[in-house]
CSV table of C-alpha atoms in Angstrom, one decimal:
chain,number,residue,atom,x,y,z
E,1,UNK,CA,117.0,58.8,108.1
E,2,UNK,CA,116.8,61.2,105.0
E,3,UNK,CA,119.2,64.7,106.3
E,4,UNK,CA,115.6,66.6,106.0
E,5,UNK,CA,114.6,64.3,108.7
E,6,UNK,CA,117.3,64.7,110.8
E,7,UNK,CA,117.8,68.7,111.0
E,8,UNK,CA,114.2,68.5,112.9
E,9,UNK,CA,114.8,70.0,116.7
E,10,UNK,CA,112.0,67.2,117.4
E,11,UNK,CA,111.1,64.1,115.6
E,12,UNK,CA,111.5,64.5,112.4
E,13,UNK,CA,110.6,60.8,111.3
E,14,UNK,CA,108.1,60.9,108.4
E,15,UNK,CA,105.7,58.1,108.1
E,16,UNK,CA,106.2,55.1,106.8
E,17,UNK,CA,103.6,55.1,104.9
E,18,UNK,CA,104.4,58.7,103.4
E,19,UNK,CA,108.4,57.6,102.5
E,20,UNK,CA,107.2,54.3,100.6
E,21,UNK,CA,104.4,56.8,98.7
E,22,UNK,CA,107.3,59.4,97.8
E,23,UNK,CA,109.3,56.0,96.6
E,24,UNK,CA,106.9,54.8,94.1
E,25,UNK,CA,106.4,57.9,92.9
E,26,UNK,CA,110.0,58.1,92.2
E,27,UNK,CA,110.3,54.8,90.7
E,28,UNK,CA,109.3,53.3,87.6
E,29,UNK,CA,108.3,50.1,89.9
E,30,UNK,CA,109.0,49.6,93.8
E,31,UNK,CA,110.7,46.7,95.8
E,32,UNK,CA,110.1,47.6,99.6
E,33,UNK,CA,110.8,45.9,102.5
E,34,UNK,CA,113.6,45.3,105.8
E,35,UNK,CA,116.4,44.4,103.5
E,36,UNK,CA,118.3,45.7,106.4
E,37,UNK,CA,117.2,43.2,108.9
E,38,UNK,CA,117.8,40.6,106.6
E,39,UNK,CA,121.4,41.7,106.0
E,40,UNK,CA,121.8,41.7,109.6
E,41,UNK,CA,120.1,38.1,110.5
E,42,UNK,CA,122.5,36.8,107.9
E,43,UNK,CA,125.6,38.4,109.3
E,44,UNK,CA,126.4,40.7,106.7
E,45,UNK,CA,125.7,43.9,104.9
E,46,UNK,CA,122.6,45.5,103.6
E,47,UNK,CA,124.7,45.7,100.1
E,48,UNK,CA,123.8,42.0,99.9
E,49,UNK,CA,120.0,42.1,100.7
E,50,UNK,CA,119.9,44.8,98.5
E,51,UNK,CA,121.8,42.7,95.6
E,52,UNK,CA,119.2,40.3,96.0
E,53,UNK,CA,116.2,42.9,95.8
E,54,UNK,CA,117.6,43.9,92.5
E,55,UNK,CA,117.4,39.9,91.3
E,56,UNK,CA,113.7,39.7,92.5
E,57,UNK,CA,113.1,42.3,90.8
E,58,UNK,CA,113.8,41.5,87.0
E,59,UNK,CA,114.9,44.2,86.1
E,60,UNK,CA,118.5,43.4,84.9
E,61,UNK,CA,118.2,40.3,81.9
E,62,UNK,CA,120.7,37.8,84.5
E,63,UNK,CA,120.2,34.6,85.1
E,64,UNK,CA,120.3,33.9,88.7
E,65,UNK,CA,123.5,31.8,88.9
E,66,UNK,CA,125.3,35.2,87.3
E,67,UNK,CA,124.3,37.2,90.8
E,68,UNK,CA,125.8,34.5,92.7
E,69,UNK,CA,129.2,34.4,91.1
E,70,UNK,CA,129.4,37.6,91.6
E,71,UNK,CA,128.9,37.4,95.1
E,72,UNK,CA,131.0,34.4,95.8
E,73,UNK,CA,133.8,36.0,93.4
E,74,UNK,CA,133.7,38.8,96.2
E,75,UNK,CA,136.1,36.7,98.4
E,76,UNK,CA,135.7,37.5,102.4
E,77,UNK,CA,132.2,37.3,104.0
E,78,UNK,CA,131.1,35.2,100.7
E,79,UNK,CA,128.5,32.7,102.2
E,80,UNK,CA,127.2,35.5,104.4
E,81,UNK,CA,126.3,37.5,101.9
E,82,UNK,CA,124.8,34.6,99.8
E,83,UNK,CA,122.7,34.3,102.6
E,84,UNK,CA,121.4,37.4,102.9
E,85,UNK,CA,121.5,37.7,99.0
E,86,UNK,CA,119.0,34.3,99.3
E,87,UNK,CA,117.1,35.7,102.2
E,88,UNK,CA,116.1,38.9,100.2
E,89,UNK,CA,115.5,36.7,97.3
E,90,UNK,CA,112.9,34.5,99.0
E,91,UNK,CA,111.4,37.1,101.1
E,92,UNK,CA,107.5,36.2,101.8
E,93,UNK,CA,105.7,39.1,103.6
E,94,UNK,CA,103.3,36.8,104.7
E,95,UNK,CA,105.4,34.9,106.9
E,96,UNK,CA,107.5,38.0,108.3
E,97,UNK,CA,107.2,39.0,111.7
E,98,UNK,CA,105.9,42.4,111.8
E,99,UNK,CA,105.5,42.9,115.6
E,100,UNK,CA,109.1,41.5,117.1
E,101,UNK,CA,109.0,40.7,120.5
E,102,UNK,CA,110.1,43.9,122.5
E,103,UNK,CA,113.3,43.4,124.6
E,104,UNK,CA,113.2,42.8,128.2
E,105,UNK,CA,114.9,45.6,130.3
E,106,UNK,CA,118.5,44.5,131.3
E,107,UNK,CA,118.5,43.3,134.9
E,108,UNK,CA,120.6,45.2,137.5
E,109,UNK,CA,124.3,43.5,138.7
E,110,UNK,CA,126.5,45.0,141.3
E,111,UNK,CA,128.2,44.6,144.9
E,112,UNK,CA,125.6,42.6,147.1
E,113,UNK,CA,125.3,46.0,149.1
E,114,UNK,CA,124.2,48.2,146.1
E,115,UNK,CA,121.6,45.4,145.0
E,116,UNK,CA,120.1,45.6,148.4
E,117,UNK,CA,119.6,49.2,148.5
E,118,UNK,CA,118.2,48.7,144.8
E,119,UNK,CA,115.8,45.9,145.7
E,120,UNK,CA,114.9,47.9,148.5
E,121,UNK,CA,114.4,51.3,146.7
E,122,UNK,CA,112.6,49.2,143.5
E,123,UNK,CA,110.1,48.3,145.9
E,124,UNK,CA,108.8,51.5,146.3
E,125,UNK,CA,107.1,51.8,142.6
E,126,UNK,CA,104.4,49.5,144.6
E,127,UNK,CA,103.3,52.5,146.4
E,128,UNK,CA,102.4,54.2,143.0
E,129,UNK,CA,99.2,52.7,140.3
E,130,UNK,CA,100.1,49.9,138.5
E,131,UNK,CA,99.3,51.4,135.2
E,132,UNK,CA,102.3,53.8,135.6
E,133,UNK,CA,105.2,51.0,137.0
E,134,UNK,CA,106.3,50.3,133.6
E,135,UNK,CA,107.3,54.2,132.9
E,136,UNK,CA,108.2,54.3,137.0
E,137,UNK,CA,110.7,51.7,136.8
E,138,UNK,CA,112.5,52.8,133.2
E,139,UNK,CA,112.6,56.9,134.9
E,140,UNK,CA,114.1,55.0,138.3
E,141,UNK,CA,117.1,52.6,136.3
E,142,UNK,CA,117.8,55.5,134.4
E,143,UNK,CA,118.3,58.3,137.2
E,144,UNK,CA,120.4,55.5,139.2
E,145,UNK,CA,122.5,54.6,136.4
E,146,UNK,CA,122.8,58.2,135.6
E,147,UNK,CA,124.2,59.5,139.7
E,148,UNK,CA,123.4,56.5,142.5
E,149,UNK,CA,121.1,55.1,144.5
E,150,UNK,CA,120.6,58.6,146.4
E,151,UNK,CA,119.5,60.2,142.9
E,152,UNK,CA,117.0,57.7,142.5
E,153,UNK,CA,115.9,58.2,145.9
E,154,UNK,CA,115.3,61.6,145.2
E,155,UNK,CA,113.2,60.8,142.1
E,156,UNK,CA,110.8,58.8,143.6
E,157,UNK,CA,110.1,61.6,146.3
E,158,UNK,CA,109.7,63.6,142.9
E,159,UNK,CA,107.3,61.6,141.9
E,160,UNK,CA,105.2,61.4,145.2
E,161,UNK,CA,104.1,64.7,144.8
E,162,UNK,CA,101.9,63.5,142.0
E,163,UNK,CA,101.0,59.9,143.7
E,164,UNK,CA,97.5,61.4,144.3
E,165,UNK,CA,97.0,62.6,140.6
E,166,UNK,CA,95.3,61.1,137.7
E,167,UNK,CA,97.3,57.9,135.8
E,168,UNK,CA,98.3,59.8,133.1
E,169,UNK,CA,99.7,63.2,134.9
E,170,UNK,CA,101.8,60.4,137.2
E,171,UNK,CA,103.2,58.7,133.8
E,172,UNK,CA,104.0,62.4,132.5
E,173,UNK,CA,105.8,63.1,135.7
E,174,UNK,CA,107.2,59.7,135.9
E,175,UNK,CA,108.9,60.3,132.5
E,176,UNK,CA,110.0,63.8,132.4
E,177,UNK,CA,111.4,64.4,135.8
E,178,UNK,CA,113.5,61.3,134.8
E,179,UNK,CA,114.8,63.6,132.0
E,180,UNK,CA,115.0,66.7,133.7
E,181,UNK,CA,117.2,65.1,136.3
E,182,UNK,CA,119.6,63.3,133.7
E,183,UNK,CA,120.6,66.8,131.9
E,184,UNK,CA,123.3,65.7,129.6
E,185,UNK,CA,126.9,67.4,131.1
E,186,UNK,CA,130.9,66.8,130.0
E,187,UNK,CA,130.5,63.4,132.6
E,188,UNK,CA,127.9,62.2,131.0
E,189,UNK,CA,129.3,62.5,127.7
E,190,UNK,CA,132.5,61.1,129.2
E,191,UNK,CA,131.3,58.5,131.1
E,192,UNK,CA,129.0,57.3,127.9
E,193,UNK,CA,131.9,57.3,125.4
E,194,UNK,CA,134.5,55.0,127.8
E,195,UNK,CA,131.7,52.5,128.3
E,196,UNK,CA,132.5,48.8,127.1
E,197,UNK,CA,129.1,48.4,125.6
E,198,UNK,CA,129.3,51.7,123.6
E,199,UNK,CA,132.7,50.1,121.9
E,200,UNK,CA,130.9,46.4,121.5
E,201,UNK,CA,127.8,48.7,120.1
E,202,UNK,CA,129.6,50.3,117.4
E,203,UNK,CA,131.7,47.3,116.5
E,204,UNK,CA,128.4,45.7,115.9
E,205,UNK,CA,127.1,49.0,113.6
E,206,UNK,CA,129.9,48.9,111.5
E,207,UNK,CA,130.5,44.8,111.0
E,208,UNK,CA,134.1,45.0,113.2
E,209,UNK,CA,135.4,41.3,113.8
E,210,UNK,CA,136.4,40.9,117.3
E,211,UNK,CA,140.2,40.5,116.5
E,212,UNK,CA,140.3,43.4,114.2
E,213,UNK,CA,141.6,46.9,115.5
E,214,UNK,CA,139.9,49.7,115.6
E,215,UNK,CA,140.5,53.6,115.8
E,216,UNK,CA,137.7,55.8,116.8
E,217,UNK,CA,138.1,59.7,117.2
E,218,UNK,CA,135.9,61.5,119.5
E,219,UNK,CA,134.8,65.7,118.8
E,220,UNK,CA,134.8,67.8,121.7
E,221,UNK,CA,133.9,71.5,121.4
E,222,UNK,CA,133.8,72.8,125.1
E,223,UNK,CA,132.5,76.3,125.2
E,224,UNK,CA,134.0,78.3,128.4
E,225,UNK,CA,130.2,77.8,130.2
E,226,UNK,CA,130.8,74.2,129.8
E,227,UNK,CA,134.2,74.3,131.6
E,228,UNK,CA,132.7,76.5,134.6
E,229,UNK,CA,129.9,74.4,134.7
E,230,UNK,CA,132.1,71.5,135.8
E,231,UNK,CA,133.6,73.5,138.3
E,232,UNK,CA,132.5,73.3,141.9
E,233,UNK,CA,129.5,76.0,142.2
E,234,UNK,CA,131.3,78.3,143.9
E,235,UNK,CA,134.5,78.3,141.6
E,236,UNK,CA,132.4,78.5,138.6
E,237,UNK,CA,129.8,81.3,139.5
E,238,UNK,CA,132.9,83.5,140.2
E,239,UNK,CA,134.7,82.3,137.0
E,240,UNK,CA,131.8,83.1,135.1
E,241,UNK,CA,130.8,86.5,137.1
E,242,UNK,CA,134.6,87.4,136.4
E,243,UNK,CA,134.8,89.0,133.2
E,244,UNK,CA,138.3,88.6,132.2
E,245,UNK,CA,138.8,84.8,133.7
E,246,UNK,CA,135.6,84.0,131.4
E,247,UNK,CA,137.3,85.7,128.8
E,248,UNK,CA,140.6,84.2,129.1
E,249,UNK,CA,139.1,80.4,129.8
E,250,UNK,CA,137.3,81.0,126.8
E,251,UNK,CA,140.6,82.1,124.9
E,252,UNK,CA,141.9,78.2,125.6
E,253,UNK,CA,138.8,76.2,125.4
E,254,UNK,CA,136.3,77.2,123.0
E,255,UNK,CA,137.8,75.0,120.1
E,256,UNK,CA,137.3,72.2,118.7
E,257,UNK,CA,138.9,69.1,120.4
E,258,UNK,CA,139.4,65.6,118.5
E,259,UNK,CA,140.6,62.7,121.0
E,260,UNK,CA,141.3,59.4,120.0
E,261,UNK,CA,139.7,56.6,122.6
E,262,UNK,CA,141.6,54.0,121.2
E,263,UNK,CA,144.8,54.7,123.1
E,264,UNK,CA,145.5,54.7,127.0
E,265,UNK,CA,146.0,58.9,126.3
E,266,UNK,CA,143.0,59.7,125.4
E,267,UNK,CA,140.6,57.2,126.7
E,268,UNK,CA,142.2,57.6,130.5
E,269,UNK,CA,141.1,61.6,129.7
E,270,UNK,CA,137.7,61.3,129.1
E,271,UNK,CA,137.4,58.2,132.1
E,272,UNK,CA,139.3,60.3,134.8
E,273,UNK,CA,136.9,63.0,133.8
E,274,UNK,CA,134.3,60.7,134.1
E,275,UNK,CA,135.3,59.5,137.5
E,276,UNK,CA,134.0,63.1,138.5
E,277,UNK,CA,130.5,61.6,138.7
E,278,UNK,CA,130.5,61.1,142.3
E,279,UNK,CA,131.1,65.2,142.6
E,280,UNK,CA,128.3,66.4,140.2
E,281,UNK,CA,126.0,67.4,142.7
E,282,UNK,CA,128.6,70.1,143.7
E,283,UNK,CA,129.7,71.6,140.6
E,284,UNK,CA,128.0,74.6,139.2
E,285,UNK,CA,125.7,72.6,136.4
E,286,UNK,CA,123.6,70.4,138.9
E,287,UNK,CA,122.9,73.9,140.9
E,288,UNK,CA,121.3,75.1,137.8
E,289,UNK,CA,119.9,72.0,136.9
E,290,UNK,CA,118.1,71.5,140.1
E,291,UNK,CA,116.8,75.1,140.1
E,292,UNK,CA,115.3,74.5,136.5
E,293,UNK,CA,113.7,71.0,138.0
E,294,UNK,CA,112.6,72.9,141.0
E,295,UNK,CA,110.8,75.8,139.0
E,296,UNK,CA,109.1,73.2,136.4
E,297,UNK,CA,107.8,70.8,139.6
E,298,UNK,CA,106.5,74.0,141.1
E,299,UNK,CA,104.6,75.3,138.2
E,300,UNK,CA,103.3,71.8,137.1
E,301,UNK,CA,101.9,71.6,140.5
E,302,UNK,CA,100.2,75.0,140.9
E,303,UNK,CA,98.4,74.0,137.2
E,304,UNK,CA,97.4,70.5,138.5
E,305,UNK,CA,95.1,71.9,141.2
E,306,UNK,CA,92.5,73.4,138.9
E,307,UNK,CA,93.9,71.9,134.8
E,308,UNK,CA,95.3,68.8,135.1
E,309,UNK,CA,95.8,68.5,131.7
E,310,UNK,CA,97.6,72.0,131.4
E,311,UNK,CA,99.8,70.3,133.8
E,312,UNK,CA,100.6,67.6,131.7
E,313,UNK,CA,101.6,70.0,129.0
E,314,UNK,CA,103.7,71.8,130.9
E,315,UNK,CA,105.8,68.7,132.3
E,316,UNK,CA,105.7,67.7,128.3
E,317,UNK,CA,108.0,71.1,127.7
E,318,UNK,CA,111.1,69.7,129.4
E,319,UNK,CA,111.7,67.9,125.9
E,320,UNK,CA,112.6,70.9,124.5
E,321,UNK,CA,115.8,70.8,127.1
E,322,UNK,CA,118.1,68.2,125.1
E,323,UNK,CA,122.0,68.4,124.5
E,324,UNK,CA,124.7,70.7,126.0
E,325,UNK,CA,126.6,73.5,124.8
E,326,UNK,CA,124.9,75.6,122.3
E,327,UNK,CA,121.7,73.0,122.0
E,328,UNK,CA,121.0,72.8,125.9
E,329,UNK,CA,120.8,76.9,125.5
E,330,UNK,CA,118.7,76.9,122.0
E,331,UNK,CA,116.4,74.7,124.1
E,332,UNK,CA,116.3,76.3,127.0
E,333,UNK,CA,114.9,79.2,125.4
E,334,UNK,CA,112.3,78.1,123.7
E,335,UNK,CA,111.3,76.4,126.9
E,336,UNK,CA,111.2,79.8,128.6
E,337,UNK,CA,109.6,81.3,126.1
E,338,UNK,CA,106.8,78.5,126.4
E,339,UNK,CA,106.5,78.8,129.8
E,340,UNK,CA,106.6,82.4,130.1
E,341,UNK,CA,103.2,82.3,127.7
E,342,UNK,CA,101.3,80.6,131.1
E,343,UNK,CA,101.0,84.5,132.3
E,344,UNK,CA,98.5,85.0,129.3
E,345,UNK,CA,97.1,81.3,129.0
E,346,UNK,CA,96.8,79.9,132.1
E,347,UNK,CA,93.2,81.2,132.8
E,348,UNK,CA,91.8,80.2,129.3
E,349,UNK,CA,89.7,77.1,129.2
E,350,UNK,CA,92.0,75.9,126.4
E,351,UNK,CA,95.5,76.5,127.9
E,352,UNK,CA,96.5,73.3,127.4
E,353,UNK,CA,95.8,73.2,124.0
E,354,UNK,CA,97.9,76.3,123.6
E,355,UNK,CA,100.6,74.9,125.3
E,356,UNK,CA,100.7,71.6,123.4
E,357,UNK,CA,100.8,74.1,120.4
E,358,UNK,CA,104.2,76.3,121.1
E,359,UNK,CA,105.6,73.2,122.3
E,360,UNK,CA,104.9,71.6,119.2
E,361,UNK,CA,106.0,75.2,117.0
E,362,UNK,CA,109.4,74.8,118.9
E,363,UNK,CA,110.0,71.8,118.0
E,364,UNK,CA,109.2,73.1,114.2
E,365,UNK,CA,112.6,74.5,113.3
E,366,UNK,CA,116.3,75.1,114.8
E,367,UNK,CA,115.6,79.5,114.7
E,368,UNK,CA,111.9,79.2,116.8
E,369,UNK,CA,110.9,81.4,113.8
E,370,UNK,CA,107.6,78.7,114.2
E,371,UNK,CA,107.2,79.5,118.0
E,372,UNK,CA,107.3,83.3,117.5
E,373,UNK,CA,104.8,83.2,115.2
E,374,UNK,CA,102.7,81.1,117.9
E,375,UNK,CA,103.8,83.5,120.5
E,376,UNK,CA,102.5,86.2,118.6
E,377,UNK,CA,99.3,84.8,118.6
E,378,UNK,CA,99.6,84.6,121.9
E,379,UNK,CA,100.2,88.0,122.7
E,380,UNK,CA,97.2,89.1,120.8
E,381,UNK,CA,95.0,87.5,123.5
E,382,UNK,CA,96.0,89.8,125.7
E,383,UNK,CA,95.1,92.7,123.6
């Protein structure tokens, strides 16, 4: 994605359509298609499809046979690249597969006596429409993989309270108490980084031969609420109440930390920080967590008795609660600022609309200067 994209608090993707308009624009004559996935099919580099969308093109007087020596002159990864260099030559758009098939969602594996408490706790998404299973089961695998089979115990009982509501208020629910419950914390981020399939993933991103080493350095910036927040509840309220040991735990951790996960050193770290995972729901973070969680469910649910719609909207807000450290606290925020606007809104006939529109301003720019200008508007109405 283009940085402009990128620095978007929401998604910032720009249509497909609009990126290849601004590309012919910019060119004197276009060559666009997935030069990447041919790269990739071939078992090389994009440089290679690319190479070979430069040939099609005619724009440089070589014969053919010139491109190829070139490639084949380039030593390692040769016929790879000559493949993808062909495959990009040859491309027909007429036989490409536009729609790939989707991927099938990975299927659970574990002690016999965890896959009988999933089987049995997997069973349950029966109880709820059959339109809303598919976005059930993906909120139920990830709230189990996040904590346990408790956790995802307690988000199907969640859920219940909107078993009687329409399809697309249960779906709503179904995906954003998911979220809500999986707030990214210092395990999460731990136990993501020292998983085998996140080193496999990014030897596959970067072309990394299975016999070929590899160093990767991790960036930590811990803030001191971070640190407390890891702390059992009690520890860390008083840490954090305690003026001078906030100060002073600030002092030693609010810098930036770079650990390399390619040695025991620094990998055992972030796993044995990890292996905290089984204590989350008594450190200080969950407690907060869960009284955010508990606050949205109850205000979702007061809306849903007279605006089902407004309800949805208000469910839709947790996406502005993404990150930790200073993002978790930009988006919280603008998420109380959002919700806070329900005092003025909620008995207007288009509350809902309003809410889908500061949700939508938030997500505009980093500094909210978008939702303050929505929020003004707000305000007026009370005027």
């Amino acid at each position: 994605m283009a940085v402009s994209e990128k620095q978007v608090p929401g998604d910032g993707r720009a249509e497909g359509a609009l990126v290849e308009d601004e590309i012919t624009k910019a060119a004197l004559r276009s060559v666009c298609f997935d030069m990447e996935t041919l790269a990739t099919d071939a078992g090389s580099m994009i440089s290679a499809s690319l190479f070979g969308g430069l040939a099609r093109s005619g724009a440089l007087p070589f014969d053919l046979s010139l491109f190829e020596e070139v490639i084949s002159a380039s030593g390692r990864g040769a016929d790879q690249s000559l493949a993808a260099f062909h495959a990009a030559l040859n491309y027909d758009p007429a036989t490409a597969q536009t729609d790939p098939t989707p991927e099938s969602a990975p299927q659970a594996d574990g002690p016999e006596t965890l896959m009988q408490g999933w089987a049995e706790l997997h069973s349950k998404i029966d109880l709820f429409p059959t339109s809303t299973h598919a976005m059930i089961n993906a909120g139920l695998r990830k709230t189990v993989d996040y904590q346990d089979l408790d956790f995802g115990n307690a988000y199907l009982k969640h859920l219940g309270g909107f078993a009687n509501s329409n399809p697309d208020l249960l779906e709503t629910a179904a995906k954003y108490i998911a979220n809500a419950m999986c707030y990214d914390d210092i395990l999460r981020v731990a136990d993501l980084k020292t998983r085998a399939s996140r080193h496999l993933r990014l030897r596959s991103e970067q072309d990394i031969p299975s016999g070929e080493i590899v160093h990767i350095t991790e960036y930590f910036h811990p803030r001191a609420q971070e640190v407390c927040a890891t702390l059992p509840a009690r520890l860390g309220a008083w840490t954090e109440a305690n003026t001078r040991a906030f100060s002073l735990l600030d002092r030693l951790t609010n810098k930036g930390h770079r650990i390399r996960t390619d040695g025991i050193i620094g990998f055992g770290l972030l796993w044995c920080v990890s292996a905290l995972k089984p204590f989350r729901r008594k450190l200080l973070r969950h407690r907060y967590e869960a009284a955010h969680l508990d606050s949205l469910l109850k205000t979702a649910h007061k809306a849903a008795k007279t605006n089902e719609p407004l309800a949805i909207e208000i469910l839709k807000c947790q996406r502005l609660i993404k990150g930790y450290s200073d993002t978790h606290a930009r988006g919280h925020s603008k998420f109380s600022k959002v919700i806070a606007a329900l005092g003025i809104l909620e008995t207007r006939k288009d509350a809902a609309d309003w809410i889908r529109r500061l949700r939508e301003a938030a997500l505009m720019d980093e500094k909210g200067e978008a939702l303050d200008g929505a929020l003004a508007t707000v305000r007026s109405f009370a005027t």
